Short mmCIF file of C-alpha atoms in Angstrom, two decimals:
data_model
loop_
_atom_site.label_atom_id
_atom_site.label_comp_id
_atom_site.label_asym_id
_atom_site.label_seq_id
_atom_site.Cartn_x
_atom_site.Cartn_y
_atom_site.Cartn_z
CA MET A 12 -45.65 -33.94 -8.28
CA ALA A 13 -42.09 -34.17 -9.86
CA MET A 14 -43.15 -31.12 -11.75
CA ALA A 15 -44.34 -29.20 -9.09
CA ALA A 16 -41.19 -29.68 -7.24
CA ALA A 17 -39.16 -28.67 -10.04
CA ARG A 18 -41.16 -25.59 -10.38
CA ARG A 19 -40.47 -24.70 -6.88
CA HIS A 20 -37.02 -25.33 -7.35
CA MET A 21 -36.94 -22.90 -10.24
CA LEU A 22 -38.76 -20.14 -8.32
CA ALA A 23 -36.38 -20.44 -5.28
CA ILE A 24 -33.35 -20.11 -7.94
CA CYS A 25 -34.84 -17.11 -9.17
CA ALA A 26 -35.56 -15.52 -5.80
CA LEU A 27 -31.84 -15.85 -4.85
CA LEU A 28 -30.74 -14.33 -8.18
CA LEU A 29 -33.11 -11.67 -7.64
CA LEU A 30 -31.99 -11.03 -3.97
CA GLY A 31 -28.32 -11.25 -5.15
CA ALA A 32 -28.87 -8.78 -8.09
CA ALA A 33 -30.77 -6.25 -5.56
CA ALA A 34 -27.68 -6.68 -2.77
CA ALA A 35 -25.21 -6.00 -5.74
CA ARG A 36 -27.02 -2.81 -6.46
CA SER A 37 -27.52 -1.78 -3.04
CA ARG A 38 -23.65 -2.18 -2.68
CA GLY A 39 -22.79 -0.51 -5.94
CA ALA A 40 -25.27 2.38 -4.64
CA ARG A 41 -23.58 2.73 -1.49
CA VAL A 42 -19.97 2.89 -3.05
CA ALA A 43 -21.30 5.46 -5.65
CA ALA A 44 -22.60 7.41 -2.78
CA ALA A 45 -19.32 7.36 -0.80
CA VAL A 46 -17.52 8.16 -3.64
CA GLY A 47 -19.51 11.04 -4.88
CA ARG A 48 -20.03 12.47 -1.48
CA LYS A 49 -17.65 15.78 -0.90
CA GLN A 50 -14.88 14.74 1.59
CA ARG A 51 -13.29 17.31 3.84
CA GLU A 52 -9.84 18.05 3.29
CA PHE A 53 -7.15 15.95 4.86
CA ASP A 54 -5.09 16.90 7.78
CA TYR A 55 -1.72 15.03 7.11
CA PHE A 56 0.26 12.43 4.75
CA ALA A 57 1.55 9.29 6.02
CA LEU A 58 4.17 7.51 3.93
CA ALA A 59 3.47 3.82 4.36
CA LEU A 60 6.80 1.66 3.86
CA GLN A 61 6.53 -2.25 3.58
CA TRP A 62 9.24 -4.32 5.20
CA PRO A 63 9.70 -7.18 2.46
CA GLY A 64 11.35 -9.59 4.71
CA THR A 65 8.21 -9.75 6.67
CA ILE A 66 5.53 -9.82 3.59
CA CYS A 67 7.64 -11.89 1.40
CA ALA A 68 8.31 -14.99 3.69
CA SER A 69 4.71 -15.80 2.95
CA THR A 70 4.87 -15.94 -0.72
CA ARG A 71 3.88 -19.36 -1.75
CA HIS A 72 3.67 -18.78 -5.73
CA CYS A 73 5.23 -16.09 -8.13
CA CYS A 74 4.21 -14.18 -10.94
CA ALA A 75 5.87 -11.29 -12.62
CA VAL A 76 4.19 -8.47 -10.91
CA ASN A 77 5.24 -9.67 -7.41
CA GLY A 78 8.62 -7.80 -6.10
CA CYS A 79 9.09 -10.76 -3.65
CA CYS A 80 9.89 -12.86 -6.92
CA ARG A 81 12.98 -11.40 -7.82
CA SER A 82 16.31 -13.45 -8.00
CA GLU A 83 17.84 -10.93 -5.51
CA PRO A 84 15.71 -10.65 -2.25
CA LEU A 85 14.64 -6.94 -1.47
CA GLN A 86 16.73 -5.75 1.49
CA THR A 87 15.22 -2.25 1.98
CA PHE A 88 11.97 -0.74 2.91
CA THR A 89 9.71 -0.54 -0.17
CA ILE A 90 6.90 2.20 -0.50
CA HIS A 91 3.07 1.10 0.17
CA GLY A 92 1.44 4.34 -0.48
CA LEU A 93 1.42 8.18 0.28
CA TRP A 94 -1.78 8.36 2.40
CA PRO A 95 -3.99 11.55 3.30
CA ASP A 96 -5.25 10.98 6.57
CA TYR A 97 -7.33 12.75 9.36
CA ASP A 98 -6.10 13.56 12.91
CA ASP A 99 -8.90 11.41 14.41
CA GLY A 100 -7.67 8.24 12.98
CA THR A 101 -9.88 7.84 9.81
CA TRP A 102 -9.08 9.09 6.40
CA PRO A 103 -10.68 9.88 2.99
CA ALA A 104 -10.84 7.72 0.28
CA CYS A 105 -11.59 7.86 -3.74
CA CYS A 106 -12.35 11.48 -3.72
CA ARG A 107 -12.38 11.96 -7.44
CA HIS A 108 -13.49 9.62 -10.38
CA THR A 109 -10.07 9.72 -11.93
CA ASN A 110 -8.84 6.54 -13.57
CA PHE A 111 -5.37 5.46 -13.24
CA ASP A 112 -3.42 6.16 -16.59
CA MET A 113 0.20 4.59 -16.81
CA ASP A 114 1.06 6.89 -19.58
CA LYS A 115 1.38 9.78 -17.13
CA ILE A 116 4.03 8.06 -15.01
CA LEU A 117 6.29 6.42 -17.68
CA PRO A 118 9.30 8.74 -16.70
CA LEU A 119 9.07 7.27 -13.26
CA LYS A 120 8.30 3.65 -14.20
CA PRO A 121 11.82 2.33 -13.70
CA THR A 122 12.16 3.71 -10.18
CA LEU A 123 8.70 2.57 -9.15
CA ASP A 124 9.30 -0.62 -10.45
CA GLN A 125 12.54 -0.79 -8.15
CA TYR A 126 11.19 1.01 -4.84
CA TRP A 127 7.29 0.93 -5.15
CA PRO A 128 6.88 -2.61 -6.25
CA SER A 129 3.60 -4.87 -5.47
CA LEU A 130 4.64 -7.43 -3.02
CA TYR A 131 1.82 -9.71 -4.05
CA CYS A 132 0.34 -11.56 -7.07
CA SER A 133 -3.18 -10.52 -6.78
CA SER A 134 -4.59 -7.38 -8.87
CA SER A 135 -5.36 -4.68 -6.73
CA SER A 136 -8.82 -3.29 -6.26
CA THR A 137 -9.71 0.19 -7.60
CA CYS A 138 -12.51 2.74 -6.45
CA PHE A 139 -15.28 1.67 -8.84
CA SER A 140 -15.25 -2.06 -8.35
CA GLY A 141 -12.36 -2.55 -11.06
CA LYS A 142 -8.74 -4.15 -10.71
CA GLY A 143 -5.59 -2.96 -11.91
CA PRO A 144 -1.74 -2.67 -10.84
CA PHE A 145 -1.04 -1.74 -7.54
CA TRP A 146 -0.20 1.61 -8.41
CA ALA A 147 -3.68 2.15 -9.88
CA HIS A 148 -5.01 1.10 -6.30
CA GLU A 149 -2.74 3.71 -4.48
CA TRP A 150 -3.70 6.50 -6.96
CA GLU A 151 -7.30 6.27 -7.19
CA LYS A 152 -8.10 5.49 -3.55
CA HIS A 153 -5.49 7.99 -1.67
CA GLY A 154 -4.00 10.00 -4.40
CA THR A 155 -7.20 11.68 -5.49
CA CYS A 156 -7.74 12.67 -2.11
CA SER A 157 -4.07 14.68 -1.69
CA SER A 158 -5.58 17.89 -3.10
CA PRO A 159 -4.64 20.89 -2.68
CA VAL A 160 -1.12 19.47 -1.92
CA VAL A 161 -1.02 17.01 -4.93
CA ASN A 162 -3.17 17.56 -7.63
CA ASP A 163 -2.60 15.02 -10.40
CA GLU A 164 -1.16 11.61 -10.72
CA LEU A 165 2.27 12.26 -11.92
CA GLU A 166 2.76 14.74 -8.91
CA TYR A 167 1.39 11.82 -6.48
CA PHE A 168 3.98 9.37 -7.48
CA SER A 169 6.63 12.19 -7.60
CA THR A 170 6.15 13.34 -4.09
CA ALA A 171 5.99 10.11 -2.39
CA LEU A 172 9.48 9.07 -4.19
CA ASP A 173 10.77 12.26 -3.26
CA LEU A 174 9.97 11.70 0.35
CA TYR A 175 10.99 8.04 0.29
CA PHE A 176 14.68 9.13 -0.88
CA LYS A 177 14.85 12.28 1.34
CA TYR A 178 13.89 10.23 4.36
CA ASN A 179 15.71 6.68 3.97
CA VAL A 180 14.45 4.74 6.82
CA THR A 181 16.96 2.08 6.16
CA GLU A 182 19.54 4.44 6.70
CA MET A 183 17.96 5.98 9.63
CA LEU A 184 17.99 2.68 11.69
CA ALA A 185 21.36 1.97 10.82
CA SER A 186 22.47 5.41 12.10
CA GLY A 187 20.93 4.21 15.41
CA GLY A 188 22.55 0.62 15.40
CA ILE A 189 19.44 -1.02 13.87
CA HIS A 190 20.73 -3.15 11.11
CA ILE A 191 18.94 -5.53 8.69
CA SER A 192 19.33 -9.03 10.32
CA ASN A 193 17.79 -12.43 10.00
CA GLY A 194 16.01 -13.11 13.15
CA GLU A 195 17.94 -10.56 15.52
CA GLN A 196 15.75 -8.87 18.14
CA TYR A 197 15.70 -5.28 18.63
CA ALA A 198 13.74 -3.53 21.45
CA LEU A 199 10.88 -1.46 19.89
CA THR A 200 11.67 1.57 22.04
CA ASP A 201 15.25 1.69 20.31
CA VAL A 202 13.92 1.47 16.67
CA ILE A 203 11.24 4.43 17.42
CA ASP A 204 14.34 6.37 19.03
CA ALA A 205 16.25 5.80 15.88
CA ILE A 206 13.78 7.16 13.83
CA LYS A 207 12.86 9.98 16.10
CA CYS A 208 16.64 11.17 16.12
CA ALA A 209 16.93 11.02 12.53
CA PHE A 210 13.58 12.29 11.13
CA GLY A 211 12.76 14.45 14.13
CA ALA A 212 8.98 12.89 14.90
CA SER A 213 7.52 9.64 15.89
CA PRO A 214 6.73 6.93 13.35
CA GLN A 215 4.02 4.34 13.50
CA ILE A 216 5.07 0.63 13.40
CA VAL A 217 2.75 -2.28 12.13
CA CYS A 218 3.97 -5.72 13.14
CA LYS A 219 3.33 -9.24 11.92
CA LYS A 220 4.02 -12.19 14.55
CA GLY A 221 6.76 -9.95 16.20
CA SER A 222 8.30 -8.75 12.73
CA VAL A 223 7.97 -5.15 11.27
CA GLU A 224 5.55 -5.16 8.72
CA GLU A 225 5.16 -1.65 7.88
CA LEU A 226 6.74 1.75 9.08
CA ARG A 227 4.91 4.77 8.56
CA LEU A 228 6.46 8.30 8.62
CA CYS A 229 4.09 11.29 8.88
CA PHE A 230 4.22 14.61 7.08
CA ASP A 231 1.99 18.01 7.68
CA LYS A 232 0.61 19.68 4.57
CA ASP A 233 3.86 21.51 3.83
CA LEU A 234 5.66 18.04 3.86
CA LYS A 235 7.41 18.69 7.06
CA PRO A 236 8.11 15.77 9.57
CA ARG A 237 5.20 15.59 11.83
CA ASP A 238 4.56 12.78 14.80
CA CYS A 239 2.19 9.89 13.62
CA LEU A 240 -0.88 9.28 15.63
CA THR A 241 -0.49 6.50 18.02
CA THR A 242 -2.92 3.43 18.31
CA THR A 243 -3.85 5.05 21.89
CA SER A 244 -4.78 8.46 20.11
CA THR A 245 -6.67 6.65 17.43
CA ASN A 246 -8.77 4.85 19.80
CA GLY A 247 -7.04 1.32 19.11
CA ASN A 248 -7.25 1.92 15.27
CA LEU A 249 -4.93 -0.94 14.73
CA SER A 250 -5.89 -4.26 15.57
CA LYS A 251 -4.34 -6.36 18.44
CA THR A 252 -2.84 -8.68 15.67
CA LYS A 253 -0.91 -5.75 14.34
CA HIS A 254 0.52 -4.70 17.70
CA CYS A 255 4.40 -4.72 18.10
CA PRO A 256 5.79 -6.58 21.06
CA ARG A 257 8.47 -5.11 23.18
CA TYR A 258 11.43 -6.71 21.02
CA ILE A 259 10.92 -6.91 17.04
CA THR A 260 12.66 -8.22 14.15
CA LEU A 261 13.69 -7.03 10.45
CA PRO A 262 13.97 -10.64 9.04
CA THR A 263 15.38 -11.39 5.30
CA TYR A 264 13.77 -14.19 3.31
CA ASP A 265 14.66 -16.42 0.62
CA PRO A 266 12.75 -15.50 -2.82
CA LEU A 267 10.94 -18.15 -4.75
CA VAL A 268 12.66 -17.14 -7.93
CA LEU A 269 10.33 -16.66 -11.06
CA SER A 270 12.95 -16.03 -13.61
CA ASN A 271 16.90 -15.80 -13.89
CA SER A 272 17.09 -12.16 -13.50
CA THR A 273 15.58 -9.16 -12.05
CA ARG A 274 15.77 -7.82 -15.95
CA GLU A 275 13.66 -10.78 -17.15
CA ILE A 276 11.06 -10.06 -14.55
CA ILE A 277 10.80 -6.30 -15.06
CA ALA A 278 10.61 -6.99 -18.82
CA GLN A 279 7.47 -9.23 -18.09
CA VAL A 280 5.93 -6.69 -15.50
CA GLU A 281 6.19 -4.29 -18.44
CA SER A 282 4.45 -6.83 -20.81
CA GLU A 283 1.60 -7.54 -18.45
CA VAL A 284 0.99 -4.03 -17.42
CA TYR A 285 0.63 -2.78 -20.80
CA GLY A 286 -1.19 -5.91 -21.68
CA TYR A 287 -3.59 -5.24 -19.00
CA LEU A 288 -3.85 -1.46 -20.36
CA TYR A 289 -4.68 -2.26 -23.75
CA THR A 290 -7.15 -4.82 -23.10
CA SER A 291 -9.30 -3.16 -20.24
#
């Protein structure tokens, strides 16, 4: 009886393993089909910007790749990504099987380190079940869908940086009397009006617990400002937890410092990134 029970136990384990393998193959096939399927050309770009004060406040442990861990807190919006979107509130993703190559953007790396850092410690997912730097995720998922406006990796990151510097959101807000502060509340309508006045189009704002988490500027395919879609027009595309209340904050944060200087952190970032590239 003991042998029969053990045999039944082994058969059950084998069945579970076979089911897991089948499920994994099925998920892989669905991903491959989605990536391989031709996706229609996008309608507009969204330049997604992160507010470090909201995101970094939840940092519980530090690592070299996390911009929240620098000795001096980040006090300006940083780039999340440049996203091709559709007017119906959806978006293309992973349009070409083109792997991220750090060598192609080496001239931009010091600027990317400063203005486009990851604000998390975990590695980012890439389009084909891999892991890599934050920039790899943005290029493979969004950059590969940016044609015919943007056609290669260097152009993708250069375009995002050009838009970021040309349309400085922190300066736009300051010109409308919205200043960085720790806990001071501002009317959501005042924040939107300040952006509209300086930018010439309506932004999209995402909040977390009453604080700005992301602010998105939108551009047509000629890279001219246009209104972003609202949550109403996208049929509630943003969840209720991401909605902003009538009054919002742009908080600061106290960093958990990994090392004594930003220079040391950047050096460690370079070591980790190149180590990843040479071992993957």
